[in-house]
Amino acid sequence: MNQSIKLSLLSLAFLLFIGQAWAQEQVDLEMMHRIKTEGINKSQIQDISFHLTDYLGPRLSGSTNLRNARAWTSEKFQEWGLSNVKIDSYGEFGRGWNVKKSYVAMKLPYYAQVIGYPKAWTDGTNGLVESEVTLLEINSDADFEKYKGKLKGKVVMAPATLTLNPAFEAEAKRWTDQELEDRKTINIGGNNARYTPEVLAQMRAQRDLDQKLTTFLLEEEVGLRLTGTRGSFGTVFHTRAGSYSTDKKPTVPEMEIAAEHYGRIYRLLKNGKSVSIEAEIEVEWLDDDYKGYNVLAEIPGTDKNLKAEIVMLGAHIDSWHAGTGANDNAAGVAVMMEAIRILKALNVQPKRTIRIAIWGEEEQGLFGSRGYVQKYVADRTSKEKKGEWDKISAYYNLDNGSGKIRGIYVEGNDMVVPIFEKWFEPFHELGANTITRRNTGSTDHVAFEAVGVPGFQFIQDPIDYGKGYHTNMDLYERMQFADMTQAAVIIAAMVYNTAQRDEKLPRKPWD
């Protein structure tokens, strides 16, 4: 038999398999209608979002506000009548940190308010700092000597390196049909190296120099360090200066300011003009509890043979500290809470147990979900399987803003494609019909995928997500409530279908 005939027969066999799997998959259309009716006509998305953002505020990992948010979500789950509600420790995280006061302004050559925020886990200034700004031009080890002994109590900054370009593209966008189709394409091979050895060497050298500068400024007892940030029109993207580590190493007080304001100060200094800054940072360190926590709640399964199995949905509740973490990721939390509220309001009696997880400390490295997986599911290093490894059918995650769901990434799991195609069919008119075998990363489903448990993240319209998350402008006003309502309905349906299926979702091999 020649090669082309063999390939044709293999293709035919695969198509027959897909067709049979699709035909065998059952969808309770009456339940889909009920889910849509409850989710669209009685949505609580806006109320949940208000409480998560305006009411609870920023929710930095380990902060008091995050603790308050965990308490609020657990109380809400109890109010809705969910079972086994608990705030569950996954292990150690580190020190908590709160901003108590923050202020920065330019006093000379004239007064101007400066848009700026303390970097996460920085130390405070121990009162008001008033100082001329020293421009540090350090490009090699030899440059440190000219500043030695001259910086105590001073405000310092490095040359501005950011370039702001006009915003020619639209502020927000939705995926076009062609772009969604393109997301199904998987390229094999090619050179995936992002950096040449020379570029990597330069990056290492710059990192070493930056570390030396940090140590030098601490030894010199600098009063405040100003740093610029990407973003425009006053948007400040967050990073951290200090550490949540329990070793309690001191840091230089550090503040990130808007690129336009940083550029103005730099140009004045570069042109020989004196610039004076006054600023104050007051912070509070929390050393009473170094543990990290997730919030868990359930709708118990009812089938005597399947109720020990679990379908999970979740999102991370922690955020950065200058905005209120609206799109990253109060939106995901609100959608997942609404999805399980819908199912509870409909008094579903699922075969499998449905468990929602509100993860902590995702922004610092998926602490919450990885801690949960390590504690209950499996060790990704040793491959030791734990009690829930063979019980979880799937984990569904939402963490790409508040844009509507357009489909789902199946992480290369060919076996679930015909299943999900059938499940998405009732939602084509709502704009969701793209099933891609592609992977997507950087959020909590990765913790489950890493140990062979099916974990899925949804394809969402980006809207303005990439321009606003991790910033001072990630606020309630940026949330798309109609889109979130659509997302909650679809996720409620996906969770219900997974809970009712005769078999767990098929898995990829995990060696």
Short mmCIF file of C-alpha atoms in Angstrom, two decimals:
data_model
loop_
_atom_site.label_atom_id
_atom_site.label_comp_id
_atom_site.label_asym_id
_atom_site.label_seq_id
_atom_site.Cartn_x
_atom_site.Cartn_y
_atom_site.Cartn_z
CA MET A 1 0.00 0.00 0.00
CA ASN A 2 1.53 3.34 -1.01
CA GLN A 3 2.12 6.14 1.47
CA SER A 4 -0.64 8.45 0.21
CA ILE A 5 -3.29 5.72 0.63
CA LYS A 6 -2.05 5.00 4.15
CA LEU A 7 -2.31 8.68 5.05
CA SER A 8 -5.81 8.90 3.57
CA LEU A 9 -6.98 5.89 5.58
CA LEU A 10 -5.46 7.29 8.77
CA SER A 11 -7.19 10.62 8.17
CA LEU A 12 -10.49 8.87 7.54
CA ALA A 13 -10.15 6.80 10.71
CA PHE A 14 -9.40 9.92 12.75
CA LEU A 15 -12.41 11.74 11.29
CA LEU A 16 -14.64 8.75 12.06
CA PHE A 17 -13.33 8.73 15.66
CA ILE A 18 -14.03 12.44 16.02
CA GLY A 19 -17.50 12.05 14.54
CA GLN A 20 -18.38 9.19 16.87
CA ALA A 21 -17.09 11.03 19.92
CA TRP A 22 -19.06 14.15 18.95
CA ALA A 23 -22.23 12.15 18.33
CA GLN A 24 -21.96 10.30 21.66
CA GLU A 25 -21.49 13.46 23.73
CA GLN A 26 -24.75 14.47 25.41
CA VAL A 27 -25.75 18.03 26.29
CA ASP A 28 -28.77 18.79 28.45
CA LEU A 29 -30.21 21.66 26.41
CA GLU A 30 -32.93 22.36 28.95
CA MET A 31 -30.23 22.92 31.58
CA MET A 32 -28.27 25.11 29.15
CA HIS A 33 -31.40 27.24 28.76
CA ARG A 34 -31.86 27.48 32.52
CA ILE A 35 -28.23 28.48 33.03
CA LYS A 36 -28.54 31.21 30.39
CA THR A 37 -31.78 32.50 31.89
CA GLU A 38 -30.42 32.66 35.45
CA GLY A 39 -27.05 34.08 34.45
CA ILE A 40 -28.35 36.75 32.08
CA ASN A 41 -31.54 37.83 33.83
CA LYS A 42 -30.38 37.61 37.45
CA SER A 43 -26.68 38.36 37.17
CA GLN A 44 -24.83 39.53 40.28
CA ILE A 45 -21.62 40.27 38.36
CA GLN A 46 -21.66 44.02 39.03
CA ASP A 47 -22.32 43.68 42.74
CA ILE A 48 -19.58 41.07 43.17
CA SER A 49 -17.17 43.23 41.15
CA PHE A 50 -17.95 46.34 43.22
CA HIS A 51 -17.16 44.51 46.44
CA LEU A 52 -13.96 42.95 45.09
CA THR A 53 -12.61 46.28 43.80
CA ASP A 54 -14.05 49.48 45.31
CA TYR A 55 -14.98 47.96 48.66
CA LEU A 56 -12.07 45.58 49.33
CA GLY A 57 -9.45 47.63 47.46
CA PRO A 58 -6.00 46.50 46.28
CA ARG A 59 -5.17 42.94 47.33
CA LEU A 60 -1.40 42.57 47.28
CA SER A 61 -0.15 39.13 48.25
CA GLY A 62 -0.01 38.81 52.04
CA SER A 63 -1.66 42.19 52.69
CA THR A 64 -4.47 43.04 55.09
CA ASN A 65 -6.78 43.73 52.15
CA LEU A 66 -6.14 40.26 50.77
CA ARG A 67 -7.01 38.78 54.15
CA ASN A 68 -10.23 40.81 54.12
CA ALA A 69 -11.01 39.61 50.59
CA ARG A 70 -10.61 35.98 51.61
CA ALA A 71 -13.00 36.54 54.51
CA TRP A 72 -15.55 38.28 52.27
CA THR A 73 -15.55 35.56 49.60
CA SER A 74 -15.90 32.79 52.18
CA GLU A 75 -18.81 34.64 53.80
CA LYS A 76 -20.45 35.05 50.38
CA PHE A 77 -20.13 31.33 49.68
CA GLN A 78 -21.77 30.55 53.02
CA GLU A 79 -24.54 33.04 52.25
CA TRP A 80 -25.22 31.23 48.96
CA GLY A 81 -25.45 27.91 50.77
CA LEU A 82 -22.29 26.27 49.42
CA SER A 83 -20.79 23.41 51.41
CA ASN A 84 -17.37 22.81 52.97
CA VAL A 85 -16.43 26.49 52.83
CA LYS A 86 -12.96 27.05 54.24
CA ILE A 87 -9.93 29.28 54.11
CA ASP A 88 -7.26 26.68 53.52
CA SER A 89 -3.51 27.17 53.99
CA TYR A 90 -1.33 25.80 51.21
CA GLY A 91 1.92 26.47 53.09
CA GLU A 92 4.28 29.38 53.70
CA PHE A 93 4.20 32.56 51.61
CA GLY A 94 6.10 35.21 53.55
CA ARG A 95 5.70 38.69 55.02
CA GLY A 96 2.67 40.84 54.49
CA TRP A 97 3.05 44.53 53.62
CA ASN A 98 0.66 47.50 53.60
CA VAL A 99 1.08 51.06 52.38
CA LYS A 100 -0.09 53.45 55.11
CA LYS A 101 0.88 56.71 53.42
CA SER A 102 2.37 57.71 50.07
CA TYR A 103 3.19 61.14 48.67
CA VAL A 104 5.60 62.57 46.12
CA ALA A 105 5.85 66.01 44.52
CA MET A 106 8.37 68.25 42.75
CA LYS A 107 9.09 71.48 44.71
CA LEU A 108 11.70 73.12 42.45
CA PRO A 109 11.96 74.63 39.88
CA TYR A 110 8.20 74.86 40.59
CA TYR A 111 5.58 72.83 42.43
CA ALA A 112 4.09 69.89 40.53
CA GLN A 113 2.25 66.84 41.82
CA VAL A 114 3.98 63.64 40.66
CA ILE A 115 2.07 60.45 39.87
CA GLY A 116 3.91 57.76 41.78
CA TYR A 117 3.52 54.73 44.04
CA PRO A 118 5.86 52.84 46.35
CA LYS A 119 7.28 49.67 44.89
CA ALA A 120 5.91 46.54 46.55
CA TRP A 121 7.69 45.47 49.75
CA THR A 122 9.87 48.55 49.86
CA ASP A 123 10.81 50.02 53.23
CA GLY A 124 9.40 53.40 54.24
CA THR A 125 11.25 56.72 54.30
CA ASN A 126 10.97 57.21 58.07
CA GLY A 127 9.36 60.60 57.65
CA LEU A 128 9.32 63.28 54.97
CA VAL A 129 12.31 63.37 52.59
CA GLU A 130 13.19 66.77 51.10
CA SER A 131 16.15 66.79 48.76
CA GLU A 132 17.56 67.86 45.45
CA VAL A 133 17.59 64.98 42.99
CA THR A 134 20.94 63.42 42.09
CA LEU A 135 21.18 61.89 38.62
CA LEU A 136 23.19 58.66 38.81
CA GLU A 137 25.04 57.86 35.61
CA ILE A 138 26.63 54.51 36.43
CA ASN A 139 27.69 52.36 33.49
CA SER A 140 30.58 50.45 35.05
CA ASP A 141 32.11 49.58 38.42
CA ALA A 142 34.42 52.58 38.16
CA ASP A 143 31.46 55.00 38.17
CA PHE A 144 30.49 54.20 41.76
CA GLU A 145 33.47 56.05 43.22
CA LYS A 146 32.32 59.52 42.12
CA TYR A 147 29.13 59.20 44.19
CA LYS A 148 30.60 57.59 47.29
CA GLY A 149 29.87 59.52 50.49
CA LYS A 150 27.61 62.05 48.72
CA LEU A 151 24.16 60.40 48.73
CA LYS A 152 23.02 60.11 52.35
CA GLY A 153 19.40 61.24 52.62
CA LYS A 154 19.30 62.18 48.94
CA VAL A 155 16.69 61.46 46.26
CA VAL A 156 18.36 59.68 43.35
CA MET A 157 17.36 58.53 39.88
CA ALA A 158 18.98 56.98 36.81
CA PRO A 159 18.78 58.33 33.24
CA ALA A 160 15.42 57.93 31.51
CA THR A 161 15.45 55.13 28.94
CA LEU A 162 11.75 54.86 28.09
CA THR A 163 10.38 56.19 24.80
CA LEU A 164 6.68 57.01 24.53
CA ASN A 165 5.10 56.66 21.12
CA PRO A 166 1.74 58.00 19.92
CA ALA A 167 -1.15 55.58 20.40
CA PHE A 168 -2.05 54.99 16.76
CA GLU A 169 -3.86 51.73 17.50
CA ALA A 170 -7.33 51.58 19.03
CA GLU A 171 -7.39 51.51 22.81
CA ALA A 172 -9.41 48.26 22.89
CA LYS A 173 -10.02 45.39 20.50
CA ARG A 174 -11.92 42.17 20.02
CA TRP A 175 -10.59 39.15 18.18
CA THR A 176 -11.70 39.03 14.56
CA ASP A 177 -12.93 35.78 13.00
CA GLN A 178 -9.63 35.46 11.15
CA GLU A 179 -7.57 36.05 14.29
CA LEU A 180 -9.55 33.37 16.12
CA GLU A 181 -9.01 30.98 13.23
CA ASP A 182 -5.29 31.77 13.33
CA ARG A 183 -5.18 30.81 17.01
CA LYS A 184 -5.86 27.23 15.96
CA THR A 185 -2.59 27.08 14.01
CA ILE A 186 0.35 25.30 15.63
CA ASN A 187 3.81 25.77 14.14
CA ILE A 188 6.39 23.01 14.51
CA GLY A 189 10.13 23.50 14.38
CA GLY A 190 12.04 26.67 13.66
CA ASN A 191 14.46 28.61 15.81
CA ASN A 192 12.76 29.39 19.09
CA ALA A 193 15.77 31.09 20.67
CA ARG A 194 14.76 34.59 21.73
CA TYR A 195 18.22 35.87 22.60
CA THR A 196 21.69 35.39 21.18
CA PRO A 197 24.58 34.47 23.52
CA GLU A 198 25.85 38.03 23.17
CA VAL A 199 22.54 39.54 24.21
CA LEU A 200 22.28 37.13 27.16
CA ALA A 201 25.79 38.10 28.27
CA GLN A 202 24.86 41.79 28.12
CA MET A 203 21.72 41.13 30.15
CA ARG A 204 23.69 39.26 32.82
CA ALA A 205 26.24 42.06 33.02
CA GLN A 206 23.52 44.68 33.40
CA ARG A 207 21.76 42.59 36.06
CA ASP A 208 25.02 42.29 38.02
CA LEU A 209 25.56 46.04 37.77
CA ASP A 210 21.99 46.72 38.93
CA GLN A 211 22.50 44.46 41.96
CA LYS A 212 25.70 46.29 42.85
CA LEU A 213 23.87 49.62 42.55
CA THR A 214 21.12 48.44 44.89
CA THR A 215 23.69 47.39 47.50
CA PHE A 216 25.63 50.64 47.04
CA LEU A 217 22.54 52.83 47.57
CA LEU A 218 21.63 50.94 50.73
CA GLU A 219 25.16 51.36 52.11
CA GLU A 220 25.09 55.06 51.24
CA GLU A 221 21.77 55.46 53.14
CA VAL A 222 19.94 57.04 50.22
CA GLY A 223 16.68 58.74 51.23
CA LEU A 224 14.59 57.71 48.20
CA ARG A 225 15.12 56.17 44.80
CA LEU A 226 12.85 57.16 41.89
CA THR A 227 12.34 54.76 39.00
CA GLY A 228 10.42 55.14 35.76
CA THR A 229 7.85 52.70 34.46
CA ARG A 230 6.33 51.67 31.16
CA GLY A 231 2.88 53.00 30.44
CA SER A 232 1.60 56.35 29.26
CA PHE A 233 -0.93 59.04 30.17
CA GLY A 234 -0.09 58.59 33.85
CA THR A 235 -0.39 54.80 33.92
CA VAL A 236 2.13 53.27 36.33
CA PHE A 237 3.00 49.59 35.96
CA HIS A 238 3.93 47.91 39.23
CA THR A 239 7.04 46.00 40.18
CA ARG A 240 8.65 45.28 43.52
CA ALA A 241 11.77 46.58 45.21
CA GLY A 242 11.90 44.62 48.43
CA SER A 243 11.06 41.05 49.24
CA TYR A 244 8.29 39.23 51.09
CA SER A 245 10.96 36.86 52.37
CA THR A 246 11.06 36.35 56.12
CA ASP A 247 14.76 37.20 56.26
CA LYS A 248 13.76 40.88 56.73
CA LYS A 249 16.63 42.36 54.74
CA PRO A 250 16.32 46.17 54.54
CA THR A 251 15.72 47.97 51.24
CA VAL A 252 16.17 51.48 49.91
CA PRO A 253 12.80 53.27 49.88
CA GLU A 254 11.75 53.20 46.23
CA MET A 255 8.95 54.79 44.27
CA GLU A 256 7.80 54.24 40.68
CA ILE A 257 6.57 57.33 38.90
CA ALA A 258 4.77 57.93 35.62
CA ALA A 259 7.03 57.90 32.57
CA GLU A 260 6.08 61.46 31.58
CA HIS A 261 6.93 62.80 35.04
CA TYR A 262 10.16 60.80 35.19
CA GLY A 263 11.15 62.17 31.79
CA ARG A 264 10.51 65.76 32.84
CA ILE A 265 12.71 65.46 35.94
CA TYR A 266 15.46 63.75 33.91
CA ARG A 267 15.46 66.42 31.18
CA LEU A 268 15.67 69.22 33.74
CA LEU A 269 18.65 67.57 35.42
CA LYS A 270 20.34 66.75 32.12
CA ASN A 271 20.07 70.40 31.15
CA GLY A 272 21.77 71.55 34.34
CA LYS A 273 18.65 72.65 36.25
CA SER A 274 18.15 71.84 39.93
CA VAL A 275 15.17 69.68 40.83
CA SER A 276 13.93 69.29 44.38
CA ILE A 277 11.59 66.53 45.52
CA GLU A 278 9.63 65.99 48.70
CA ALA A 279 8.19 62.58 49.39
CA GLU A 280 7.07 60.25 52.13
CA ILE A 281 6.40 56.54 52.25
CA GLU A 282 4.94 54.93 55.35
CA VAL A 283 4.55 51.15 55.30
CA GLU A 284 3.48 48.41 57.69
CA TRP A 285 5.03 44.94 57.79
CA LEU A 286 2.86 41.99 58.86
CA ASP A 287 4.80 39.35 60.76
CA ASP A 288 1.94 37.64 62.56
CA ASP A 289 1.23 35.00 59.89
CA TYR A 290 3.56 33.92 57.10
CA LYS A 291 1.19 31.36 55.60
CA GLY A 292 -0.62 31.69 52.29
CA TYR A 293 -4.24 30.71 51.81
CA ASN A 294 -6.89 29.72 49.26
CA VAL A 295 -10.66 29.90 49.70
CA LEU A 296 -12.51 26.67 48.84
CA ALA A 297 -16.22 25.86 48.61
CA GLU A 298 -18.34 23.12 47.05
CA ILE A 299 -21.59 21.88 45.64
CA PRO A 300 -21.41 18.22 46.76
CA GLY A 301 -21.83 15.42 44.24
CA THR A 302 -24.84 13.15 44.54
CA ASP A 303 -24.02 10.05 42.48
CA LYS A 304 -22.89 7.24 44.79
CA ASN A 305 -20.20 6.15 42.31
CA LEU A 306 -19.03 9.60 41.15
CA LYS A 307 -19.48 12.01 44.07
CA ALA A 308 -15.88 11.49 45.22
CA GLU A 309 -14.71 12.88 41.88
CA ILE A 310 -14.21 16.64 41.48
CA VAL A 311 -14.73 19.34 38.88
CA MET A 312 -12.83 22.52 39.75
CA LEU A 313 -13.15 26.12 38.67
CA GLY A 314 -11.05 28.96 39.98
CA ALA A 315 -9.29 32.32 39.69
CA HIS A 316 -6.73 34.25 41.71
CA ILE A 317 -7.89 37.02 44.02
CA ASP A 318 -4.55 38.72 44.77
CA SER A 319 -3.57 41.83 42.81
CA TRP A 320 -0.98 44.58 42.80
CA HIS A 321 -1.29 47.53 45.14
CA ALA A 322 -1.94 50.86 43.38
CA GLY A 323 -5.08 49.97 41.44
CA THR A 324 -7.81 47.65 42.68
CA GLY A 325 -6.91 44.67 40.50
CA ALA A 326 -10.14 44.91 38.51
CA ASN A 327 -9.15 43.04 35.37
CA ASP A 328 -6.31 41.20 37.07
CA ASN A 329 -8.03 39.42 38.52
CA ALA A 330 -11.20 40.54 40.28
CA ALA A 331 -12.90 39.95 36.93
CA GLY A 332 -11.93 36.27 36.91
CA VAL A 333 -12.97 35.84 40.55
CA ALA A 334 -16.32 37.56 39.95
CA VAL A 335 -17.03 35.37 36.92
CA MET A 336 -16.18 32.15 38.75
CA MET A 337 -18.20 33.18 41.80
CA GLU A 338 -21.14 34.01 39.56
CA ALA A 339 -20.79 30.70 37.71
CA ILE A 340 -21.10 28.67 40.91
CA ARG A 341 -23.86 30.99 42.18
CA ILE A 342 -25.85 30.21 39.02
CA LEU A 343 -25.52 26.47 39.58
CA LYS A 344 -26.44 26.78 43.25
CA ALA A 345 -29.43 29.02 42.46
CA LEU A 346 -30.68 26.37 40.02
CA ASN A 347 -30.35 23.77 42.78
CA VAL A 348 -28.34 21.46 40.53
CA GLN A 349 -27.63 18.01 41.92
CA PRO A 350 -24.35 17.20 40.16
CA LYS A 351 -23.04 13.67 39.87
CA ARG A 352 -19.53 14.87 40.73
CA THR A 353 -18.58 17.39 43.38
CA ILE A 354 -18.09 20.91 42.03
CA ARG A 355 -15.35 22.84 43.86
CA ILE A 356 -14.46 26.49 43.46
CA ALA A 357 -10.98 27.67 44.44
CA ILE A 358 -10.11 31.33 44.97
CA TRP A 359 -6.33 31.30 44.77
CA GLY A 360 -3.91 33.44 46.74
CA GLU A 361 -0.51 34.84 45.76
CA GLU A 362 -0.68 34.05 42.02
CA GLU A 363 1.20 37.22 41.07
CA GLN A 364 4.35 36.11 42.88
CA GLY A 365 4.52 32.71 41.15
CA LEU A 366 1.23 30.75 41.26
CA PHE A 367 1.74 30.14 44.99
CA GLY A 368 -1.89 29.34 45.74
CA SER A 369 -2.61 26.87 42.96
CA ARG A 370 0.81 25.23 43.07
CA GLY A 371 0.54 24.94 46.84
CA TYR A 372 -2.89 23.31 46.52
CA VAL A 373 -1.61 20.87 43.90
CA GLN A 374 1.42 20.02 46.01
CA LYS A 375 -0.73 19.47 49.09
CA TYR A 376 -3.60 17.51 47.57
CA VAL A 377 -2.87 16.41 43.99
CA ALA A 378 0.73 15.52 43.12
CA ASP A 379 4.38 16.48 43.41
CA ARG A 380 5.44 17.75 39.99
CA THR A 381 9.12 17.01 40.68
CA SER A 382 9.04 13.54 42.19
CA LYS A 383 5.83 12.55 40.29
CA GLU A 384 4.30 11.31 43.53
CA LYS A 385 0.52 11.13 43.10
CA LYS A 386 -1.66 12.20 46.01
CA GLY A 387 -5.29 11.69 46.96
CA GLU A 388 -6.99 13.97 44.43
CA TRP A 389 -4.84 13.14 41.41
CA ASP A 390 -7.18 10.56 39.92
CA LYS A 391 -10.34 12.27 41.24
CA ILE A 392 -10.19 15.64 39.46
CA SER A 393 -11.87 15.53 36.06
CA ALA A 394 -10.86 19.06 35.03
CA TYR A 395 -9.84 22.48 36.32
CA TYR A 396 -11.20 25.60 34.55
CA ASN A 397 -9.45 28.97 35.00
CA LEU A 398 -10.13 32.59 34.06
CA ASP A 399 -7.37 35.22 34.20
CA ASN A 400 -7.14 37.34 31.04
CA GLY A 401 -9.27 40.32 31.96
CA SER A 402 -13.01 40.90 31.64
CA GLY A 403 -13.41 40.34 27.89
CA LYS A 404 -15.95 37.81 26.70
CA ILE A 405 -15.05 34.17 26.18
CA ARG A 406 -14.41 33.29 22.52
CA GLY A 407 -13.28 29.71 23.02
CA ILE A 408 -10.85 27.58 24.98
CA TYR A 409 -7.22 26.41 24.90
CA VAL A 410 -7.07 22.61 25.26
CA GLU A 411 -3.31 22.42 25.93
CA GLY A 412 -2.67 19.87 23.19
CA ASN A 413 -5.32 17.47 24.50
CA ASP A 414 -6.71 16.09 21.23
CA MET A 415 -9.18 13.85 23.03
CA VAL A 416 -11.25 16.70 24.47
CA VAL A 417 -11.63 18.61 21.19
CA PRO A 418 -14.81 16.85 19.97
CA ILE A 419 -16.25 17.02 23.50
CA PHE A 420 -15.71 20.75 23.84
CA GLU A 421 -16.96 21.40 20.31
CA LYS A 422 -20.26 19.82 21.32
CA TRP A 423 -20.39 21.69 24.64
CA PHE A 424 -19.73 25.06 23.00
CA GLU A 425 -22.46 24.61 20.40
CA PRO A 426 -25.22 26.30 22.49
CA PHE A 427 -22.99 29.37 22.85
CA HIS A 428 -22.02 30.06 19.24
CA GLU A 429 -24.51 32.92 19.10
CA LEU A 430 -22.77 34.44 22.12
CA GLY A 431 -19.51 34.56 20.16
CA ALA A 432 -17.79 31.48 21.64
CA ASN A 433 -16.85 28.78 19.14
CA THR A 434 -13.05 28.49 18.92
CA ILE A 435 -11.41 25.30 20.22
CA THR A 436 -7.64 25.43 19.82
CA ARG A 437 -5.09 22.78 20.64
CA ARG A 438 -2.61 25.52 21.52
CA ASN A 439 -1.16 26.02 24.99
CA THR A 440 -1.34 29.21 26.99
CA GLY A 441 0.59 29.90 30.15
CA SER A 442 1.35 32.18 33.08
CA THR A 443 -1.69 31.44 35.22
CA ASP A 444 -3.17 28.90 37.60
CA HIS A 445 -4.26 26.14 35.18
CA VAL A 446 -0.54 25.54 34.61
CA ALA A 447 -0.23 24.06 38.12
CA PHE A 448 -2.70 21.31 37.21
CA GLU A 449 -1.34 20.70 33.71
CA ALA A 450 2.12 20.24 35.23
CA VAL A 451 0.95 17.10 37.06
CA GLY A 452 -1.16 15.58 34.28
CA VAL A 453 -4.56 16.86 35.43
CA PRO A 454 -6.54 18.58 32.64
CA GLY A 455 -6.33 22.33 33.21
CA PHE A 456 -7.91 24.87 30.87
CA GLN A 457 -7.80 28.63 30.32
CA PHE A 458 -10.38 30.32 28.11
CA ILE A 459 -9.73 32.46 25.04
CA GLN A 460 -10.97 35.97 25.87
CA ASP A 461 -11.30 39.20 23.94
CA PRO A 462 -8.32 41.28 25.08
CA ILE A 463 -10.26 44.60 25.17
CA ASP A 464 -7.58 46.81 26.85
CA TYR A 465 -6.24 44.14 29.20
CA GLY A 466 -2.57 44.40 28.21
CA LYS A 467 -2.55 48.17 28.66
CA GLY A 468 -4.05 48.27 32.11
CA TYR A 469 -3.30 45.21 34.19
CA HIS A 470 -0.67 45.55 36.95
CA THR A 471 -1.26 49.33 36.96
CA ASN A 472 -2.78 52.11 39.02
CA MET A 473 -5.59 52.26 36.43
CA ASP A 474 -6.75 48.65 36.79
CA LEU A 475 -10.03 49.84 38.30
CA TYR A 476 -13.75 49.08 38.27
CA GLU A 477 -14.33 51.39 35.28
CA ARG A 478 -12.26 49.12 33.03
CA MET A 479 -14.46 46.04 33.58
CA GLN A 480 -16.80 44.76 30.84
CA PHE A 481 -19.86 43.52 32.70
CA ALA A 482 -21.84 42.23 29.70
CA ASP A 483 -18.81 40.19 28.65
CA MET A 484 -18.35 38.86 32.18
CA THR A 485 -22.02 37.82 32.27
CA GLN A 486 -21.48 35.83 29.06
CA ALA A 487 -18.34 34.25 30.52
CA ALA A 488 -20.07 33.19 33.74
CA VAL A 489 -22.87 31.49 31.79
CA ILE A 490 -20.43 29.55 29.60
CA ILE A 491 -18.27 28.46 32.52
CA ALA A 492 -21.30 27.36 34.54
CA ALA A 493 -22.32 25.21 31.57
CA MET A 494 -18.83 23.75 31.10
CA VAL A 495 -18.59 22.87 34.78
CA TYR A 496 -22.07 21.33 34.78
CA ASN A 497 -21.33 19.23 31.68
CA THR A 498 -18.08 17.99 33.20
CA ALA A 499 -19.83 17.10 36.45
CA GLN A 500 -22.58 15.18 34.64
CA ARG A 501 -20.46 13.28 32.13
CA ASP A 502 -20.40 9.50 32.52
CA GLU A 503 -16.60 9.46 32.40
CA LYS A 504 -13.96 11.93 33.54
CA LEU A 505 -12.48 14.03 30.76
CA PRO A 506 -9.71 12.17 28.93
CA ARG A 507 -6.14 12.96 29.96
CA LYS A 508 -2.82 13.25 28.24
CA PRO A 509 -0.20 10.77 29.50
CA TRP A 510 1.85 11.92 32.51
CA ASP A 511 5.12 10.07 32.94
#
